[in-house]
Short mmCIF file of N, CA, C and O in Angstrom, two decimals:
data_model
loop_
_atom_site.label_atom_id
_atom_site.label_comp_id
_atom_site.label_asym_id
_atom_site.label_seq_id
_atom_site.Cartn_x
_atom_site.Cartn_y
_atom_site.Cartn_z
N UNK A 1 12.47 2.82 10.80
CA UNK A 1 11.08 3.27 11.14
C UNK A 1 10.16 3.13 12.18
O UNK A 1 10.72 1.50 12.30
N UNK A 2 9.70 3.63 12.81
CA UNK A 2 8.91 3.49 14.04
C UNK A 2 7.54 4.24 14.45
O UNK A 2 8.09 5.35 13.15
N UNK A 3 6.78 3.25 14.35
CA UNK A 3 5.57 3.74 14.55
C UNK A 3 4.64 2.83 16.14
O UNK A 3 4.71 1.92 15.98
N UNK A 4 3.65 3.61 15.99
CA UNK A 4 2.90 3.17 17.44
C UNK A 4 1.32 2.65 16.66
O UNK A 4 1.01 3.24 15.70
N UNK A 5 1.13 1.53 16.68
CA UNK A 5 -0.32 0.67 16.83
C UNK A 5 -0.96 0.39 18.03
O UNK A 5 -0.54 -0.04 18.80
N UNK A 6 -2.21 0.73 17.79
CA UNK A 6 -3.09 0.41 18.29
C UNK A 6 -3.72 -1.42 18.84
O UNK A 6 -3.97 -1.83 17.47
N UNK A 7 -3.44 -1.77 19.44
CA UNK A 7 -3.87 -2.92 19.70
C UNK A 7 -4.92 -3.46 20.58
O UNK A 7 -4.18 -3.69 22.24
N UNK A 8 -5.87 -3.45 20.69
CA UNK A 8 -7.26 -3.71 22.15
C UNK A 8 -7.21 -2.74 22.47
O UNK A 8 -7.18 -1.67 22.14
N UNK A 9 -6.68 -2.65 23.73
CA UNK A 9 -7.04 -1.24 24.41
C UNK A 9 -5.54 -0.68 25.41
O UNK A 9 -5.63 0.03 25.84
N UNK A 10 -4.36 -1.30 24.00
CA UNK A 10 -3.09 -0.74 24.74
C UNK A 10 -2.48 -0.77 23.17
O UNK A 10 -2.97 -0.75 22.27
N UNK A 11 -1.49 -0.08 23.67
CA UNK A 11 -0.65 0.57 22.24
C UNK A 11 0.83 -0.27 22.31
O UNK A 11 1.64 -0.38 23.65
N UNK A 12 1.43 -0.47 21.51
CA UNK A 12 2.80 -0.56 20.98
C UNK A 12 3.54 -0.41 19.84
O UNK A 12 3.15 -0.34 18.85
N UNK A 13 4.25 -0.11 20.13
CA UNK A 13 5.63 0.35 19.50
C UNK A 13 6.62 -0.58 18.70
O UNK A 13 6.80 -1.60 18.54
N UNK A 14 6.07 -0.46 17.20
CA UNK A 14 6.58 -1.15 16.11
C UNK A 14 8.13 -0.75 15.24
O UNK A 14 7.66 0.78 14.98
N UNK A 15 9.23 -1.46 15.04
CA UNK A 15 10.18 -0.82 14.98
C UNK A 15 10.71 -1.95 13.55
O UNK A 15 9.88 -2.87 13.18
N UNK A 16 11.08 -0.97 12.86
CA UNK A 16 11.54 -1.85 11.59
C UNK A 16 12.08 -1.02 10.34
O UNK A 16 12.10 0.16 10.72
N UNK A 17 12.77 -1.70 9.45
CA UNK A 17 13.38 -1.22 8.59
C UNK A 17 12.40 -0.09 7.60
O UNK A 17 10.97 -0.38 7.44
N UNK A 18 12.30 1.33 7.34
CA UNK A 18 11.86 1.94 6.79
C UNK A 18 11.54 1.59 5.26
O UNK A 18 12.03 0.94 4.83
N UNK A 19 10.28 1.83 5.22
CA UNK A 19 9.52 1.35 3.97
C UNK A 19 9.05 2.84 3.17
O UNK A 19 8.59 3.82 3.56
N UNK A 20 9.65 1.90 1.46
CA UNK A 20 9.30 3.30 0.77
C UNK A 20 7.68 3.21 0.94
O UNK A 20 6.94 2.37 0.58
N UNK A 21 7.23 4.63 0.73
CA UNK A 21 6.11 4.93 0.66
C UNK A 21 5.33 4.59 -0.63
O UNK A 21 5.70 5.96 -1.37
N UNK A 22 5.13 3.79 -1.21
CA UNK A 22 4.27 4.09 -2.92
C UNK A 22 3.01 3.27 -3.33
O UNK A 22 2.26 2.51 -2.33
N UNK A 23 2.45 3.26 -4.62
CA UNK A 23 1.10 2.48 -4.23
C UNK A 23 1.25 1.01 -4.30
O UNK A 23 0.23 0.32 -4.52
N UNK A 24 2.20 0.53 -4.55
CA UNK A 24 2.66 -0.04 -4.96
C UNK A 24 1.86 -1.47 -3.31
O UNK A 24 1.59 -2.17 -3.36
N UNK A 25 1.92 -0.97 -2.45
CA UNK A 25 1.51 -1.11 -1.12
C UNK A 25 0.02 -1.35 -1.13
O UNK A 25 -0.68 -2.38 -0.37
N UNK A 26 -0.48 -0.53 -1.52
CA UNK A 26 -1.75 -0.38 -1.30
C UNK A 26 -2.16 -1.61 -2.39
O UNK A 26 -3.34 -2.50 -2.58
N UNK A 27 -1.43 -1.51 -3.93
CA UNK A 27 -1.86 -2.83 -4.81
C UNK A 27 -1.80 -4.53 -3.82
O UNK A 27 -2.97 -5.04 -4.15
N UNK A 28 -0.55 -4.48 -3.62
CA UNK A 28 -0.06 -5.54 -2.88
C UNK A 28 -1.31 -5.84 -1.99
O UNK A 28 -1.58 -7.25 -1.64
N UNK A 29 -2.12 -5.01 -1.35
CA UNK A 29 -3.06 -5.47 0.15
C UNK A 29 -4.40 -5.90 -1.00
O UNK A 29 -4.58 -6.84 -0.36
N UNK A 30 -4.32 -4.86 -2.02
CA UNK A 30 -5.69 -5.40 -2.49
C UNK A 30 -5.82 -6.77 -3.00
O UNK A 30 -6.63 -7.69 -3.30
N UNK A 31 -4.59 -6.90 -3.51
CA UNK A 31 -4.47 -7.90 -4.33
C UNK A 31 -4.37 -9.46 -3.43
O UNK A 31 -4.99 -10.63 -4.00
N UNK A 32 -4.16 -9.30 -2.27
CA UNK A 32 -4.14 -10.63 -1.46
C UNK A 32 -5.66 -10.67 -0.74
O UNK A 32 -5.89 -11.96 -0.01
N UNK A 33 -6.91 -9.76 -0.94
CA UNK A 33 -7.86 -9.82 -0.72
C UNK A 33 -8.71 -10.96 -1.58
O UNK A 33 -9.82 -11.64 -1.12
N UNK A 34 -7.93 -11.38 -2.92
CA UNK A 34 -8.52 -12.31 -3.71
C UNK A 34 -7.88 -13.82 -3.19
O UNK A 34 -8.56 -14.48 -3.66
N UNK A 35 -6.88 -14.05 -1.95
CA UNK A 35 -6.67 -15.18 -2.08
C UNK A 35 -7.30 -15.30 -0.48
O UNK A 35 -7.71 -14.92 -0.12
N UNK A 36 -7.44 -17.25 -0.57
CA UNK A 36 -7.91 -17.78 0.29
C UNK A 36 -7.30 -17.61 1.54
O UNK A 36 -8.00 -17.83 2.51
N UNK A 37 -6.04 -17.70 1.53
CA UNK A 37 -5.25 -17.18 2.72
C UNK A 37 -4.25 -16.11 2.75
O UNK A 37 -3.42 -15.81 2.74
N UNK A 38 -4.95 -14.48 3.04
CA UNK A 38 -5.06 -13.44 3.03
C UNK A 38 -3.50 -13.16 3.97
O UNK A 38 -3.38 -13.41 4.59
N UNK A 39 -2.40 -12.71 3.37
CA UNK A 39 -1.04 -11.86 3.97
C UNK A 39 -2.16 -10.93 4.71
O UNK A 39 -1.78 -9.65 4.17
N UNK A 40 -1.85 -11.25 6.02
CA UNK A 40 -2.39 -9.63 7.09
C UNK A 40 -1.51 -8.66 7.26
O UNK A 40 -1.96 -7.75 6.96
N UNK A 41 -0.38 -9.22 6.86
CA UNK A 41 0.79 -8.02 7.27
C UNK A 41 0.38 -6.97 5.53
O UNK A 41 0.88 -6.19 6.18
N UNK A 42 0.52 -7.73 4.86
CA UNK A 42 0.46 -6.83 3.11
C UNK A 42 -0.64 -5.99 3.34
O UNK A 42 -0.77 -5.27 2.77
N UNK A 43 -1.97 -6.51 3.80
CA UNK A 43 -3.15 -5.53 4.22
C UNK A 43 -2.79 -4.51 4.65
O UNK A 43 -3.31 -3.19 4.98
N UNK A 44 -2.31 -5.12 6.13
CA UNK A 44 -1.56 -3.96 7.04
C UNK A 44 -0.94 -2.73 6.91
O UNK A 44 -0.97 -1.62 6.71
N UNK A 45 -0.01 -3.06 5.59
CA UNK A 45 0.71 -2.70 5.13
C UNK A 45 -0.25 -1.22 4.26
O UNK A 45 0.26 -0.15 3.54
N UNK A 46 -1.13 -1.97 3.01
CA UNK A 46 -2.09 -1.31 2.33
C UNK A 46 -2.75 -0.23 3.16
O UNK A 46 -2.59 1.10 3.02
N UNK A 47 -3.50 -0.43 4.19
CA UNK A 47 -4.07 0.25 5.39
C UNK A 47 -2.83 1.65 6.05
O UNK A 47 -3.14 2.58 6.00
N UNK A 48 -1.75 1.35 5.88
CA UNK A 48 -0.84 2.04 6.38
C UNK A 48 -0.20 3.25 5.48
O UNK A 48 -0.38 4.12 5.88
N UNK A 49 -0.53 2.60 4.21
CA UNK A 49 0.02 3.62 2.88
C UNK A 49 -1.36 4.86 3.04
O UNK A 49 -1.37 5.56 3.00
N UNK A 50 -2.51 3.95 3.51
CA UNK A 50 -4.16 4.93 2.79
C UNK A 50 -4.27 5.95 4.38
O UNK A 50 -4.20 7.31 3.94
N UNK A 51 -3.18 5.49 5.45
CA UNK A 51 -3.56 6.88 6.37
C UNK A 51 -2.30 7.65 6.55
O UNK A 51 -2.28 8.42 6.69
N UNK A 52 -1.41 7.15 5.68
CA UNK A 52 -0.46 8.34 5.56
C UNK A 52 -0.02 8.94 4.38
O UNK A 52 1.04 9.49 4.09
N UNK A 53 -1.48 8.52 3.36
CA UNK A 53 -1.57 9.29 1.96
C UNK A 53 -2.25 10.24 1.72
O UNK A 53 -2.93 10.57 0.74
N UNK A 54 -2.29 10.92 2.92
CA UNK A 54 -3.54 12.20 2.83
C UNK A 54 -3.11 12.99 1.95
O UNK A 54 -4.07 13.55 1.78
N UNK A 55 -2.16 13.54 2.12
CA UNK A 55 -1.74 14.48 0.80
C UNK A 55 -1.38 14.39 -0.79
O UNK A 55 -1.27 15.41 -1.36
N UNK A 56 -2.00 13.16 -0.85
CA UNK A 56 -1.38 12.47 -2.03
C UNK A 56 -2.79 12.19 -2.54
O UNK A 56 -3.77 11.67 -2.46
N UNK A 57 -2.85 12.38 -4.04
CA UNK A 57 -3.56 12.13 -4.75
C UNK A 57 -3.58 10.66 -5.16
O UNK A 57 -3.21 10.87 -6.75
N UNK A 58 -4.51 9.72 -4.47
CA UNK A 58 -4.29 8.15 -4.78
C UNK A 58 -4.84 8.12 -6.31
O UNK A 58 -4.32 7.35 -7.34
N UNK A 59 -5.94 8.75 -6.92
CA UNK A 59 -6.45 8.23 -8.23
C UNK A 59 -5.39 9.03 -9.21
O UNK A 59 -4.83 8.71 -9.97
N UNK A 60 -4.81 10.23 -9.05
CA UNK A 60 -3.90 10.86 -9.49
C UNK A 60 -2.85 10.05 -10.07
O UNK A 60 -2.23 9.70 -10.74
N UNK A 61 -2.22 9.51 -8.80
CA UNK A 61 -0.84 8.18 -8.48
C UNK A 61 -1.33 6.43 -10.00
O UNK A 61 -0.46 6.54 -10.47
N UNK A 62 -2.58 6.29 -9.39
CA UNK A 62 -3.09 5.22 -9.98
C UNK A 62 -3.03 5.72 -11.46
O UNK A 62 -3.04 4.79 -12.19
N UNK A 63 -3.91 6.74 -11.66
CA UNK A 63 -3.72 6.83 -13.52
C UNK A 63 -2.84 7.13 -13.79
O UNK A 63 -2.33 6.31 -14.93
N UNK A 64 -1.36 7.45 -13.54
CA UNK A 64 -0.48 7.60 -14.13
C UNK A 64 0.23 6.39 -14.41
O UNK A 64 1.02 6.25 -15.20
N UNK A 65 0.08 5.53 -13.11
CA UNK A 65 0.49 4.45 -13.13
C UNK A 65 -0.12 3.20 -14.39
O UNK A 65 0.91 2.89 -15.44
N UNK A 66 -1.56 3.39 -14.54
CA UNK A 66 -2.15 2.90 -15.67
C UNK A 66 -1.81 3.25 -17.23
O UNK A 66 -1.43 2.34 -17.87
N UNK A 67 -1.09 4.68 -17.13
CA UNK A 67 -0.99 5.20 -18.31
C UNK A 67 0.81 4.97 -18.99
O UNK A 67 0.51 4.24 -19.45
N UNK A 68 1.20 4.56 -17.76
CA UNK A 68 2.79 4.34 -18.09
C UNK A 68 2.32 3.20 -18.49
O UNK A 68 3.28 2.14 -19.49
N UNK A 69 1.67 2.01 -17.94
CA UNK A 69 1.42 0.63 -18.34
C UNK A 69 1.20 0.81 -20.18
O UNK A 69 1.61 -0.38 -21.14
N UNK A 70 -0.13 0.96 -20.39
CA UNK A 70 -0.37 1.28 -21.65
C UNK A 70 0.43 1.98 -22.37
O UNK A 70 0.70 1.30 -23.79
N UNK A 71 1.49 3.07 -22.38
CA UNK A 71 2.44 3.12 -23.31
C UNK A 71 3.20 2.09 -23.14
O UNK A 71 3.66 1.70 -24.52
N UNK A 72 3.74 1.18 -22.58
CA UNK A 72 4.89 0.67 -22.81
C UNK A 72 3.95 -0.42 -23.71
O UNK A 72 5.09 -1.13 -24.48
N UNK A 73 2.99 -1.11 -23.16
CA UNK A 73 2.64 -1.82 -23.89
C UNK A 73 2.19 -1.48 -25.09
O UNK A 73 2.36 -2.30 -26.58
N UNK A 74 2.23 -0.35 -25.32
CA UNK A 74 1.66 0.34 -27.45
C UNK A 74 3.18 0.27 -27.88
O UNK A 74 2.98 0.15 -28.88
N UNK A 75 4.43 0.27 -27.42
CA UNK A 75 5.65 0.89 -27.73
C UNK A 75 6.36 -0.90 -27.63
O UNK A 75 6.88 -0.92 -28.81
N UNK A 76 5.47 -2.26 -27.27
CA UNK A 76 5.65 -3.23 -27.30
C UNK A 76 6.89 -3.16 -26.46
O UNK A 76 7.84 -4.66 -26.99
N UNK A 77 7.27 -2.36 -25.49
CA UNK A 77 8.64 -2.61 -24.62
C UNK A 77 8.24 -3.64 -23.28
O UNK A 77 6.84 -3.89 -23.16
#
């Protein structure tokens, strides 16, 4: 994966392994906000997910995940 990020007045090319774009990137970023020393990389990943999820209904995705968790809890698995 390659992306261009703005850092100050310039742009930096970021390379690395492709990341699977899923809601866990956002939830991990949000959970970092509760920590005394949040992991800035995780927060940036959450921002990256939001920037690239323009065509995704995040509310629907979160609702589906929450429903699955409730169903899993109700069945005892």
